[in-house]
Coordinates of C-alpha atoms in Angstrom, one line a residue:
Chain A
X1 CA 12.0 -9.7 -27.0
X2 CA 8.7 -9.8 -25.1
X3 CA 10.6 -10.4 -21.9
X4 CA 12.9 -7.5 -22.5
X5 CA 9.9 -5.2 -23.2
X6 CA 8.3 -6.5 -20.0
X7 CA 11.4 -5.7 -18.0
X8 CA 11.5 -2.2 -19.5
X9 CA 7.9 -1.5 -18.4
X10 CA 8.7 -2.6 -14.9
X11 CA 11.7 -0.3 -14.8
X12 CA 9.6 2.7 -16.0
X13 CA 6.9 1.9 -13.5
X14 CA 9.4 1.7 -10.7
X15 CA 11.2 4.9 -11.5
X16 CA 8.0 6.8 -11.9
X17 CA 6.8 5.5 -8.5
X18 CA 10.1 6.8 -6.9
X19 CA 9.7 10.2 -8.6
X20 CA 6.1 10.5 -7.3
X21 CA 7.4 9.8 -3.8
X22 CA 10.2 12.4 -4.0
X23 CA 7.8 15.1 -5.4
X24 CA 5.5 14.7 -2.4
X25 CA 8.4 16.0 -0.2
X26 CA 8.9 19.3 -2.1
X27 CA 6.9 21.6 0.1
X28 CA 7.9 25.3 -0.2
X29 CA 9.0 26.7 3.1
X30 CA 9.0 30.4 4.0
X31 CA 12.2 32.3 3.1
X32 CA 14.6 33.1 5.9
X33 CA 14.4 36.7 7.3
X34 CA 17.3 39.0 6.6
X35 CA 19.5 38.9 9.7
X36 CA 21.2 42.0 10.9
X37 CA 23.8 41.9 13.7
X38 CA 22.9 43.7 17.0
X39 CA 25.4 46.6 17.4
X40 CA 25.6 46.2 21.2
X41 CA 27.4 42.9 20.9
X42 CA 30.8 42.6 19.3
X43 CA 31.8 40.0 16.8
X44 CA 34.4 38.7 19.4
X45 CA 31.6 38.2 21.9
X46 CA 29.6 36.3 19.3
X47 CA 32.6 34.1 18.6
X48 CA 33.2 33.4 22.3
X49 CA 29.5 32.6 22.8
X50 CA 29.7 30.1 19.9
X51 CA 32.8 28.5 21.4
X52 CA 30.9 28.3 24.7
X53 CA 28.0 26.5 22.8
X54 CA 30.4 24.1 21.2
X55 CA 32.0 23.4 24.6
X56 CA 28.6 22.7 26.3
X57 CA 27.6 20.4 23.5
X58 CA 30.5 17.9 23.7
X59 CA 34.0 17.8 25.1
X60 CA 36.8 18.1 22.6
X61 CA 37.7 14.4 22.9
X62 CA 35.0 12.0 24.1
X63 CA 33.4 8.6 24.1
X64 CA 29.6 8.5 24.2
X65 CA 26.7 6.2 23.8
X66 CA 23.7 7.7 22.1
X67 CA 20.2 6.5 21.1
X68 CA 18.5 7.9 18.0
X69 CA 14.9 7.3 17.3
X70 CA 13.2 8.6 14.1
X71 CA 9.5 9.0 13.9
X72 CA 7.8 9.5 10.5
X73 CA 4.1 9.7 9.8
X74 CA 2.7 6.4 8.8
X75 CA 6.0 4.6 9.3
X76 CA 7.3 2.4 12.0
X77 CA 9.7 4.1 14.4
X78 CA 13.4 3.4 13.7
X79 CA 15.8 3.2 16.6
X80 CA 19.6 2.9 16.7
X81 CA 22.0 3.0 19.5
X82 CA 25.6 4.1 18.7
X83 CA 28.9 4.0 20.5
X84 CA 30.8 7.1 19.5
X85 CA 34.4 8.2 19.6
X86 CA 35.1 11.8 18.7
X87 CA 38.3 13.8 18.5
X88 CA 38.6 17.5 17.8
X89 CA 35.3 18.0 16.0
X90 CA 36.6 16.6 12.7
X91 CA 37.1 13.0 13.5
X92 CA 34.2 10.8 14.6
X93 CA 33.7 7.0 14.6
X94 CA 30.2 5.6 15.3
X95 CA 29.5 2.0 15.8
X96 CA 25.9 0.6 15.8
X97 CA 25.2 -1.5 18.9
X98 CA 21.4 -1.8 18.4
X99 CA 19.5 -3.3 16.6
X100 CA 20.9 -6.8 16.1
X101 CA 20.4 -6.6 12.3
X102 CA 22.8 -3.7 12.0
X103 CA 25.1 -4.4 14.9
X104 CA 28.8 -3.9 14.1
X105 CA 28.3 -1.4 11.3
X106 CA 30.5 1.6 11.6
X107 CA 30.4 5.1 10.3
X108 CA 33.7 7.1 10.1
X109 CA 33.9 10.8 9.5
X110 CA 37.3 12.3 8.9
X111 CA 37.3 16.0 7.8
X112 CA 35.1 16.0 4.6
X113 CA 35.2 12.2 4.1
X114 CA 32.7 9.7 5.2
X115 CA 32.8 5.9 5.1
X116 CA 30.6 3.1 6.2
X117 CA 32.0 -0.3 7.3
X118 CA 29.9 -3.4 7.2
X119 CA 31.4 -6.5 8.9
X120 CA 29.9 -8.8 6.1
X121 CA 31.7 -6.8 3.4
X122 CA 34.9 -6.2 5.5
X123 CA 36.0 -3.1 3.7
X124 CA 35.2 0.6 4.0
X125 CA 32.6 2.0 1.5
X126 CA 32.9 5.7 0.8
X127 CA 29.7 7.7 1.1
X128 CA 28.7 11.2 0.1
X129 CA 28.8 13.5 3.1
X130 CA 25.7 15.5 2.4
X131 CA 22.9 13.0 2.9
X132 CA 20.7 12.0 5.8
X133 CA 22.1 9.9 8.6
X134 CA 20.7 6.4 8.8
X135 CA 17.2 7.4 7.8
X136 CA 17.0 10.1 10.5
X137 CA 16.2 13.8 10.1
X138 CA 19.9 14.6 10.9
X139 CA 22.4 14.9 8.1
X140 CA 25.7 13.0 8.4
X141 CA 27.4 16.3 9.3
X142 CA 25.0 17.0 12.2
X143 CA 25.9 13.7 13.8
X144 CA 29.5 13.3 13.1
X145 CA 30.8 16.9 13.2
X146 CA 30.6 18.0 16.8
X147 CA 31.6 21.7 16.5
X148 CA 30.1 24.6 14.7
X149 CA 33.0 27.0 15.3
X150 CA 35.1 25.7 12.4
X151 CA 32.4 25.8 9.8
X152 CA 30.3 28.9 10.7
X153 CA 30.8 32.6 11.4
X154 CA 28.5 33.8 14.2
X155 CA 26.7 37.1 14.7
X156 CA 24.2 38.0 17.4
X157 CA 20.9 39.1 15.7
X158 CA 18.3 39.1 18.5
X159 CA 17.9 39.0 22.3
X160 CA 15.0 37.9 24.6
X161 CA 15.8 38.2 28.3
X162 CA 18.5 35.6 29.1
X163 CA 18.4 34.3 25.6
X164 CA 20.5 35.4 22.6
X165 CA 19.9 34.5 19.0
X166 CA 23.2 33.4 17.4
X167 CA 23.1 33.5 13.6
X168 CA 25.7 31.2 12.1
X169 CA 26.7 31.8 8.5
X170 CA 28.5 29.0 6.6
X171 CA 32.2 29.8 6.0
X172 CA 32.4 27.3 3.0
X173 CA 30.0 26.0 0.4
X174 CA 30.6 22.3 1.3
X175 CA 28.8 22.4 4.7
X176 CA 25.3 20.9 5.0
X177 CA 23.6 24.2 5.9
X178 CA 23.8 27.8 4.6
X179 CA 22.8 29.2 7.9
X180 CA 21.8 28.1 11.5
X181 CA 19.8 30.3 13.9
X182 CA 20.3 29.2 17.4
X183 CA 18.8 30.5 20.7
X184 CA 21.4 30.3 23.5
X185 CA 21.3 31.0 27.2
X186 CA 23.7 33.9 27.7
X187 CA 24.9 32.7 31.1
X188 CA 25.2 29.0 30.8
X189 CA 25.8 29.1 27.0
X190 CA 23.5 26.1 26.7
X191 CA 21.5 26.1 23.3
X192 CA 17.7 26.0 23.7
X193 CA 16.5 25.7 20.1
X194 CA 17.5 26.5 16.6
X195 CA 16.6 26.5 12.9
X196 CA 18.7 25.1 10.1
X197 CA 18.6 26.7 6.6
X198 CA 19.4 24.8 3.4
X199 CA 21.5 26.1 0.6
X200 CA 18.5 27.8 -0.9
X201 CA 18.0 29.8 2.3
X202 CA 14.8 27.9 3.2
X203 CA 14.3 26.7 6.8
X204 CA 14.6 22.9 6.6
X205 CA 15.0 21.7 10.2
X206 CA 14.2 22.8 13.7
X207 CA 16.1 21.5 16.8
X208 CA 15.2 21.6 20.5
X209 CA 17.6 20.9 23.3
X210 CA 16.5 19.7 26.8
X211 CA 17.4 17.6 29.9
X212 CA 20.4 19.9 30.8
X213 CA 22.8 18.3 33.3
X214 CA 26.4 18.9 34.5
X215 CA 28.7 16.4 32.9
X216 CA 32.5 16.6 32.5
X217 CA 32.6 20.1 34.0
X218 CA 29.9 21.7 31.8
X219 CA 26.1 22.0 31.8
X220 CA 25.1 20.0 28.7
X221 CA 21.8 19.3 27.0
X222 CA 21.5 15.5 26.9
X223 CA 18.4 15.3 24.8
X224 CA 17.7 16.7 21.4
X225 CA 14.8 16.6 19.0
X226 CA 15.4 17.4 15.3
X227 CA 12.1 18.2 13.4
X228 CA 12.0 18.0 9.6
X229 CA 10.2 21.1 8.4
X230 CA 9.9 19.7 4.8
X231 CA 8.1 16.6 5.9
X232 CA 4.9 16.5 8.0
X233 CA 5.2 14.9 11.4
X234 CA 8.8 13.8 11.0
X235 CA 11.4 14.1 13.8
X236 CA 14.3 12.4 15.4
X237 CA 14.8 12.1 19.2
X238 CA 18.4 11.8 20.3
X239 CA 19.3 10.9 23.9
X240 CA 22.9 10.9 25.2
X241 CA 23.0 7.8 27.4
X242 CA 26.7 8.1 28.4
X243 CA 29.3 10.7 27.9
X244 CA 32.9 10.4 29.0
X245 CA 35.6 13.0 28.3
X246 CA 38.9 11.3 27.2
X247 CA 42.5 12.6 27.3
X248 CA 43.2 11.2 23.8
X249 CA 42.1 8.7 21.2
X250 CA 44.7 7.1 19.0
X251 CA 44.5 8.2 15.4
X252 CA 44.4 4.7 14.0
X253 CA 40.8 4.6 15.4
X254 CA 40.0 7.0 12.6
X255 CA 41.8 5.2 9.7
X256 CA 39.3 4.0 7.1
X257 CA 41.3 0.8 6.6
X258 CA 41.3 0.0 10.3
X259 CA 37.5 -0.1 10.9
X260 CA 37.6 -3.9 11.2
X261 CA 39.6 -3.7 14.4
Chain B
X1 CA 24.9 -33.8 14.3
X2 CA 21.8 -31.7 14.8
X3 CA 21.9 -32.3 18.5
X4 CA 25.5 -31.3 18.7
X5 CA 24.9 -28.1 16.8
X6 CA 21.9 -27.3 19.0
X7 CA 24.0 -28.0 22.1
X8 CA 26.7 -25.6 20.8
X9 CA 24.0 -22.8 20.3
X10 CA 22.8 -23.2 23.9
X11 CA 26.4 -23.3 25.2
X12 CA 27.3 -20.1 23.3
X13 CA 24.2 -18.4 24.4
X14 CA 24.7 -19.3 28.1
X15 CA 28.4 -18.4 28.1
X16 CA 27.6 -15.1 26.4
X17 CA 25.4 -14.2 29.4
X18 CA 28.1 -15.1 31.9
X19 CA 31.1 -13.7 30.1
X20 CA 29.3 -10.8 28.3
X21 CA 30.9 -11.5 24.9
X22 CA 29.1 -10.4 21.8
X23 CA 26.9 -13.2 20.5
X24 CA 24.6 -12.8 17.5
X25 CA 22.3 -15.2 15.8
X26 CA 20.6 -14.7 12.4
X27 CA 18.1 -17.3 11.3
X28 CA 16.7 -17.5 7.8
X29 CA 14.1 -19.9 6.4
X30 CA 14.6 -19.9 2.6
X31 CA 12.3 -21.3 0.0
X32 CA 13.3 -21.6 -3.7
X33 CA 11.3 -22.6 -6.7
X34 CA 13.7 -23.3 -9.6
X35 CA 12.8 -23.7 -13.3
X36 CA 15.9 -25.4 -14.8
X37 CA 17.1 -25.4 -18.4
X38 CA 17.9 -29.0 -19.3
X39 CA 21.2 -28.2 -20.9
X40 CA 24.8 -29.6 -20.5
X41 CA 25.3 -27.6 -17.3
X42 CA 22.2 -29.0 -15.8
X43 CA 23.3 -32.5 -16.7
X44 CA 26.7 -31.8 -15.1
X45 CA 25.2 -30.4 -11.9
X46 CA 22.7 -33.2 -11.7
X47 CA 25.7 -35.6 -11.5
X48 CA 27.1 -33.7 -8.5
X49 CA 23.9 -33.1 -6.5
X50 CA 20.2 -33.7 -6.4
X51 CA 18.4 -31.0 -8.2
X52 CA 14.8 -30.3 -7.3
X53 CA 12.3 -27.8 -8.5
X54 CA 11.4 -26.9 -4.9
X55 CA 14.1 -26.3 -2.2
X56 CA 13.9 -25.4 1.4
X57 CA 17.0 -24.2 3.2
X58 CA 17.4 -23.3 6.8
X59 CA 20.3 -20.9 7.1
X60 CA 21.7 -20.0 10.5
X61 CA 24.4 -17.5 11.0
X62 CA 26.4 -17.3 14.3
X63 CA 28.6 -14.4 15.1
X64 CA 30.7 -14.3 18.2
X65 CA 33.1 -11.5 19.1
X66 CA 35.1 -10.9 22.2
X67 CA 37.6 -8.1 22.9
X68 CA 40.0 -8.2 25.9
X69 CA 42.3 -5.2 25.9
X70 CA 44.7 -5.8 23.0
X71 CA 43.3 -9.1 21.9
X72 CA 40.1 -9.7 19.9
X73 CA 38.4 -12.9 18.8
X74 CA 36.1 -13.1 15.9
X75 CA 34.0 -16.1 14.7
X76 CA 31.4 -15.9 12.0
X77 CA 29.9 -19.0 10.5
X78 CA 27.0 -20.1 8.3
X79 CA 25.1 -23.4 8.8
X80 CA 22.7 -24.7 6.1
X81 CA 20.2 -27.4 6.6
X82 CA 18.9 -28.4 3.2
X83 CA 15.8 -30.2 2.0
X84 CA 15.8 -33.9 2.9
X85 CA 19.1 -33.8 4.7
X86 CA 19.9 -34.4 8.3
X87 CA 23.3 -32.9 8.4
X88 CA 24.3 -29.3 8.4
X89 CA 26.5 -28.0 5.6
X90 CA 28.6 -25.2 7.0
X91 CA 31.0 -22.4 6.0
X92 CA 33.3 -20.6 8.4
X93 CA 33.5 -17.1 7.0
X94 CA 35.9 -16.0 9.7
X95 CA 37.7 -17.5 12.7
X96 CA 40.6 -15.4 13.8
X97 CA 42.2 -13.5 16.6
X98 CA 43.9 -10.1 16.4
X99 CA 46.5 -8.5 18.5
X100 CA 46.8 -4.7 18.7
X101 CA 49.7 -2.7 19.8
X102 CA 49.1 1.0 19.1
X103 CA 49.1 1.5 15.3
X104 CA 50.2 -2.1 14.7
X105 CA 47.7 -4.9 14.4
X106 CA 48.2 -8.5 13.6
X107 CA 45.4 -10.8 12.5
X108 CA 45.8 -14.6 12.4
X109 CA 43.4 -17.2 11.2
X110 CA 40.6 -17.4 8.6
X111 CA 39.5 -13.8 7.8
X112 CA 37.8 -11.7 5.1
X113 CA 40.2 -9.4 3.4
X114 CA 38.3 -7.6 0.8
X115 CA 40.2 -5.6 -1.8
X116 CA 38.7 -3.2 -4.3
X117 CA 36.1 -0.5 -4.5
X118 CA 33.7 -2.0 -7.1
X119 CA 30.2 -3.1 -5.9
X120 CA 29.6 -6.1 -8.1
X121 CA 33.1 -6.9 -9.3
X122 CA 36.6 -6.5 -8.0
X123 CA 39.3 -7.2 -10.6
X124 CA 42.1 -6.5 -8.1
X125 CA 40.8 -9.0 -5.6
X126 CA 42.3 -12.4 -6.3
X127 CA 42.6 -13.4 -2.6
X128 CA 39.1 -13.7 -1.4
X129 CA 36.7 -16.3 -2.9
X130 CA 34.2 -14.7 -5.4
X131 CA 31.1 -13.0 -4.2
X132 CA 27.5 -13.5 -5.2
X133 CA 27.1 -11.0 -8.1
X134 CA 23.3 -10.8 -7.5
X135 CA 23.8 -9.9 -3.8
X136 CA 27.5 -8.9 -3.3
X137 CA 27.1 -7.9 0.3
X138 CA 26.2 -11.4 1.6
X139 CA 28.0 -14.6 2.4
X140 CA 31.7 -13.7 1.9
X141 CA 33.9 -16.5 3.0
X142 CA 37.3 -15.6 4.2
X143 CA 40.6 -17.4 3.8
X144 CA 43.5 -18.4 6.1
X145 CA 46.1 -15.7 6.5
X146 CA 48.5 -13.8 8.7
X147 CA 48.0 -10.1 8.2
X148 CA 49.9 -7.2 9.6
X149 CA 48.9 -3.6 9.3
X150 CA 50.4 -0.3 10.4
X151 CA 48.2 2.7 10.5
X152 CA 49.8 6.1 10.1
X153 CA 49.3 9.5 8.6
X154 CA 51.4 8.9 5.5
X155 CA 50.5 5.5 4.1
X156 CA 48.7 2.5 5.7
X157 CA 50.4 -0.7 4.6
X158 CA 48.8 -4.1 4.9
X159 CA 51.0 -7.2 4.5
X160 CA 49.4 -10.6 4.0
X161 CA 50.9 -14.1 4.1
X162 CA 48.5 -16.8 3.1
X163 CA 49.2 -20.5 2.9
X164 CA 48.2 -22.1 -0.4
X165 CA 49.1 -25.8 0.0
X166 CA 50.6 -27.4 -3.2
X167 CA 51.9 -30.8 -4.0
X168 CA 54.5 -32.5 -1.8
X169 CA 57.3 -31.9 -4.3
X170 CA 56.9 -28.1 -4.3
X171 CA 59.3 -25.9 -2.3
X172 CA 58.3 -23.8 0.7
X173 CA 57.8 -20.5 -1.2
X174 CA 55.5 -22.1 -3.7
X175 CA 53.1 -22.9 -0.8
X176 CA 52.8 -19.3 0.3
X177 CA 50.9 -16.5 -1.3
X178 CA 52.3 -13.0 -0.5
X179 CA 50.2 -9.9 -0.8
X180 CA 50.5 -6.3 0.0
X181 CA 48.2 -3.3 -0.1
X182 CA 49.1 0.4 0.4
X183 CA 46.4 2.9 1.3
X184 CA 46.5 6.7 1.1
X185 CA 43.7 9.2 1.6
X186 CA 44.3 12.3 -0.6
X187 CA 41.6 15.0 -0.3
X188 CA 38.2 13.3 -0.9
X189 CA 39.7 10.2 -2.6
X190 CA 40.9 6.8 -1.3
X191 CA 43.9 5.4 -3.2
X192 CA 44.9 1.8 -3.0
X193 CA 47.8 0.0 -4.7
X194 CA 48.0 -3.7 -4.2
X195 CA 49.7 -6.8 -5.5
X196 CA 49.9 -10.6 -5.0
X197 CA 52.8 -12.9 -5.7
X198 CA 52.9 -16.7 -5.5
X199 CA 55.7 -18.5 -7.2
X200 CA 54.5 -20.5 -10.3
X201 CA 51.0 -19.6 -9.4
X202 CA 49.8 -16.0 -9.7
X203 CA 51.1 -12.5 -10.0
X204 CA 48.9 -9.4 -9.8
X205 CA 49.3 -5.7 -9.5
X206 CA 46.3 -3.4 -9.1
X207 CA 45.1 0.0 -8.2
X208 CA 41.8 1.4 -6.9
X209 CA 40.4 4.9 -6.5
X210 CA 37.2 5.9 -4.7
X211 CA 36.4 9.6 -5.1
X212 CA 33.6 11.7 -3.7
X213 CA 32.6 14.1 -6.4
X214 CA 29.6 15.4 -4.5
X215 CA 27.0 14.2 -7.1
X216 CA 28.1 10.6 -6.6
X217 CA 31.0 8.4 -5.6
X218 CA 33.2 7.4 -8.5
X219 CA 35.0 4.1 -8.3
X220 CA 37.8 3.0 -10.6
X221 CA 39.7 -0.3 -10.2
X222 CA 42.2 -1.9 -12.5
X223 CA 44.5 -4.9 -12.3
X224 CA 47.2 -6.7 -14.3
X225 CA 46.9 -10.4 -13.6
X226 CA 49.0 -13.3 -14.6
X227 CA 47.7 -16.8 -14.0
X228 CA 50.6 -19.2 -14.1
X229 CA 48.8 -22.0 -12.4
X230 CA 46.4 -23.4 -15.1
X231 CA 43.7 -24.5 -12.5
X232 CA 43.1 -20.8 -11.5
X233 CA 41.2 -19.8 -14.6
X234 CA 39.2 -21.7 -17.2
X235 CA 41.0 -20.4 -20.3
X236 CA 44.4 -21.4 -18.8
X237 CA 43.0 -24.8 -17.9
X238 CA 41.8 -25.4 -21.4
X239 CA 45.0 -24.2 -22.9
X240 CA 43.2 -21.4 -24.8
X241 CA 45.4 -18.8 -23.2
X242 CA 49.0 -18.9 -22.2
X243 CA 50.4 -17.5 -18.9
X244 CA 50.8 -13.9 -20.1
X245 CA 49.6 -10.8 -18.3
X246 CA 46.1 -9.6 -19.0
X247 CA 44.4 -6.4 -17.9
X248 CA 41.0 -6.0 -16.3
X249 CA 39.3 -2.9 -15.1
X250 CA 36.1 -1.6 -13.6
X251 CA 34.5 1.8 -13.6
X252 CA 31.4 2.6 -11.6
X253 CA 29.4 5.2 -9.8
X254 CA 27.2 4.8 -6.8
X255 CA 24.9 7.1 -4.9
X256 CA 22.9 7.0 -1.7
X257 CA 20.4 9.8 -2.4
X258 CA 19.0 9.4 1.1
X259 CA 19.8 6.6 3.5
X260 CA 16.9 4.7 1.9
X261 CA 17.9 5.0 -1.7
X262 CA 20.9 3.3 -3.2
X263 CA 22.0 3.2 -6.8
X264 CA 25.0 1.6 -8.4
X265 CA 26.1 1.4 -12.1
X266 CA 29.2 -0.4 -13.2
X267 CA 31.1 -1.5 -16.3
X268 CA 33.6 -4.4 -16.0
X269 CA 36.2 -5.5 -18.5
X270 CA 37.5 -8.9 -17.7
X271 CA 40.8 -9.3 -19.6
X272 CA 40.8 -13.0 -18.9
X273 CA 37.3 -13.5 -20.3
X274 CA 36.5 -15.6 -23.4
X275 CA 36.2 -14.1 -26.8
X276 CA 32.9 -15.3 -28.4
X277 CA 34.7 -17.6 -30.7
X278 CA 37.0 -19.0 -28.0
X279 CA 34.0 -19.6 -25.8
X280 CA 32.6 -22.0 -28.4
X281 CA 35.9 -23.9 -28.3
X282 CA 35.3 -24.2 -24.6
X283 CA 31.8 -25.5 -25.1
X284 CA 33.1 -28.0 -27.6
X285 CA 35.7 -29.3 -25.1
X286 CA 32.8 -30.4 -23.0
X287 CA 34.8 -30.1 -19.8
X288 CA 33.2 -29.6 -16.4
X289 CA 30.7 -26.9 -16.9
X290 CA 29.5 -25.1 -13.8
X291 CA 26.8 -22.7 -13.2
X292 CA 28.7 -19.4 -13.5
X293 CA 28.0 -16.1 -15.0
X294 CA 31.0 -14.0 -16.0
X295 CA 33.1 -16.1 -18.4
X296 CA 33.2 -13.4 -21.0
X297 CA 35.0 -10.0 -21.4
X298 CA 32.4 -7.2 -21.1
X299 CA 29.8 -6.9 -18.4
X300 CA 27.6 -4.1 -16.9
X301 CA 25.6 -4.1 -13.7
X302 CA 22.9 -1.9 -12.4
X303 CA 21.5 -1.9 -8.8
X304 CA 18.8 0.2 -7.3
X305 CA 17.0 -0.1 -4.0
X306 CA 14.5 2.0 -2.2
X307 CA 12.9 1.7 1.3
X308 CA 9.3 2.9 1.4
X309 CA 8.2 4.2 4.8
X310 CA 10.8 2.1 6.6
X311 CA 8.5 -0.9 5.9
X312 CA 9.0 -2.0 2.3
X313 CA 12.4 -2.3 0.6
X314 CA 12.3 -2.7 -3.1
X315 CA 15.4 -3.6 -5.1
X316 CA 16.3 -4.4 -8.7
X317 CA 19.6 -6.0 -9.8
X318 CA 20.5 -6.3 -13.4
X319 CA 23.7 -8.0 -14.8
X320 CA 24.2 -7.6 -18.6
X321 CA 26.7 -9.5 -20.6
X322 CA 27.6 -7.1 -23.5
X323 CA 29.4 -9.8 -25.6
X324 CA 26.5 -12.2 -26.0
X325 CA 23.5 -10.1 -24.7
X326 CA 22.9 -12.4 -21.8
X327 CA 20.9 -10.8 -19.0
X328 CA 20.1 -11.6 -15.4
X329 CA 17.2 -9.7 -13.9
X330 CA 16.6 -9.9 -10.1
X331 CA 13.8 -7.8 -8.7
X332 CA 13.1 -8.2 -5.0
X333 CA 10.8 -6.9 -2.3
X334 CA 11.4 -7.0 1.4
X335 CA 8.8 -6.4 4.1
X336 CA 10.4 -5.1 7.3
X337 CA 8.0 -6.0 10.1
X338 CA 10.4 -4.5 12.6
X339 CA 14.2 -4.1 12.9
X340 CA 14.6 -7.8 13.9
X341 CA 12.2 -9.6 11.4
X342 CA 12.0 -9.2 7.6
X343 CA 10.3 -11.2 4.8
X344 CA 12.0 -11.1 1.4
X345 CA 10.5 -12.2 -1.9
X346 CA 12.8 -12.2 -5.0
X347 CA 12.6 -13.4 -8.5
X348 CA 15.6 -14.2 -10.7
X349 CA 15.0 -14.3 -14.4
X350 CA 17.7 -15.5 -16.8
X351 CA 16.9 -13.6 -20.1
X352 CA 19.5 -15.0 -22.4
X353 CA 18.8 -15.9 -26.1
X354 CA 18.9 -19.6 -26.8
X355 CA 21.5 -19.2 -29.5
X356 CA 23.9 -17.4 -27.2
X357 CA 26.8 -19.1 -25.5
X358 CA 26.1 -18.0 -21.9
X359 CA 22.7 -19.7 -22.2
X360 CA 24.6 -23.0 -22.1
X361 CA 26.5 -22.1 -18.9
X362 CA 23.4 -21.2 -16.9
X363 CA 21.1 -24.0 -15.7
X364 CA 17.9 -22.1 -15.0
X365 CA 15.3 -19.9 -16.7
X366 CA 14.1 -18.4 -13.4
X367 CA 14.0 -18.9 -9.7
X368 CA 11.5 -17.7 -7.1
X369 CA 13.0 -17.0 -3.7
X370 CA 11.3 -16.4 -0.4
X371 CA 13.3 -15.6 2.7
X372 CA 12.1 -15.1 6.3
X373 CA 14.8 -13.5 8.3
X374 CA 15.1 -13.1 12.1
X375 CA 17.9 -11.4 14.0
X376 CA 18.7 -12.1 17.6

């Protein structure tokens, strides 16, 4: 009986520690401004601009190698390198190639489904899609869904010289963000920076794009930095180390039962 | 033996540099302090091995992978060097090659084929050797099999033929275990149907569902199992049960709140488990008792883990036997110095009343575990 009581006390202590940790992160951000479309730009132009942004981000079908390093105040930096196969914006397979401890783990996204494969377990494990990706400030959707066009309706809400502010409103409730505001170069259609809003309309993340180079026919930002606005001094640096446009990727690559191949 | 193993390490390492195949090495120095219960199980184990309060085990894991167009080679082994021993004990978890041709893939050799969606238990999985219920993710040993899979949009079938060698007077079919699994993704749910057949040995049919209901992942797994071969399960061996069909199932939820928080809660009904009364019959038979947890019908498990500031991983695993109130409690803490070096300290406590049956099948009160892990 004494032992059971002791275990209960440990549990309560552990859970209360976890609650204390989560409460620290609940900082109230400022509400998003009401966004009104600029009349001089049509909805069709906004759509074509968003399509251009999607095209400059990644090819429709590609293989890439990407490093992702997350910095958080008071914590050791966490770095992963992934090999990525992506097809059509709704299918993505990511394999960890660094560090040695996690090498061989795979993450598969197929429409609204997400799985993780660990070689030691040798079966796919289903994950919830709306959670952060491998401890980074990105959500799983940020990383594995390479197009905004399918999930968001664009309107142009501001303009500063060559830059245009695209406001993307979620088409469905099951996407990670209610709204994304993204500054885009009107000519090159390369995104410069953006703000992501959570389901409660609060700004939760800020993204910066840099190191623009011509790859596979388009000017593309190879580096990104995602800053967590809810946590002080927390951001993730993403560098595209390799990017190759492919003609096709066989569908069995995106079958959850085939991740051990 | 040690020299040979050392030579093999060096050889693999050098060859990996020249041939650029994927070579990984994990090293663990493990220390255990065990506080044994001097019961019948302890006496039995003591006849089989030297039991000491303090154990030191050096665990080495070697993983080699090579892919050449359609062919892939996979080798995964664990070597253990135990206290006072000069020779390595080893387990080959996988040693196979695979051949791909578009959606078809053929695997041949010793391989892990894990069925089921449960975290701690998998009632549908009677192919793979059992997993460590206190840490189900580690040390899964594969089995010899030929496996063919065909990936397509409709249903992905997986056909398995596994040799199970029987006595010399058995016919060919009695020496082969046939298994098949069908997989279908419907919406946000994975559906699996699977079955195993071996003549005069085992028959199973099972189904699994893993469903993302936003708040958490719901896992359901059930199986109808018939053990015809008495040596496959203790109640058959002892003659307590006949070879009829019995049903087992699991229902569980899990959630990863952030990538650093994992929680799992499961209930498992083991149709082949002992009733309390029958378990006493088993004790009275005084046959080979082994250190196992899970002989009875109703169990629950709870797992929670959280990583603090990418430096400290804390975890708690609880296994509760509902029939006789037995309880295993395993809190652990892991210090992550960097992504390639961790130190883990764990403490397993067996909280089972002395007048309960499971007490007699467990040989320890508690065990303190220290693991130093390096990844190369």
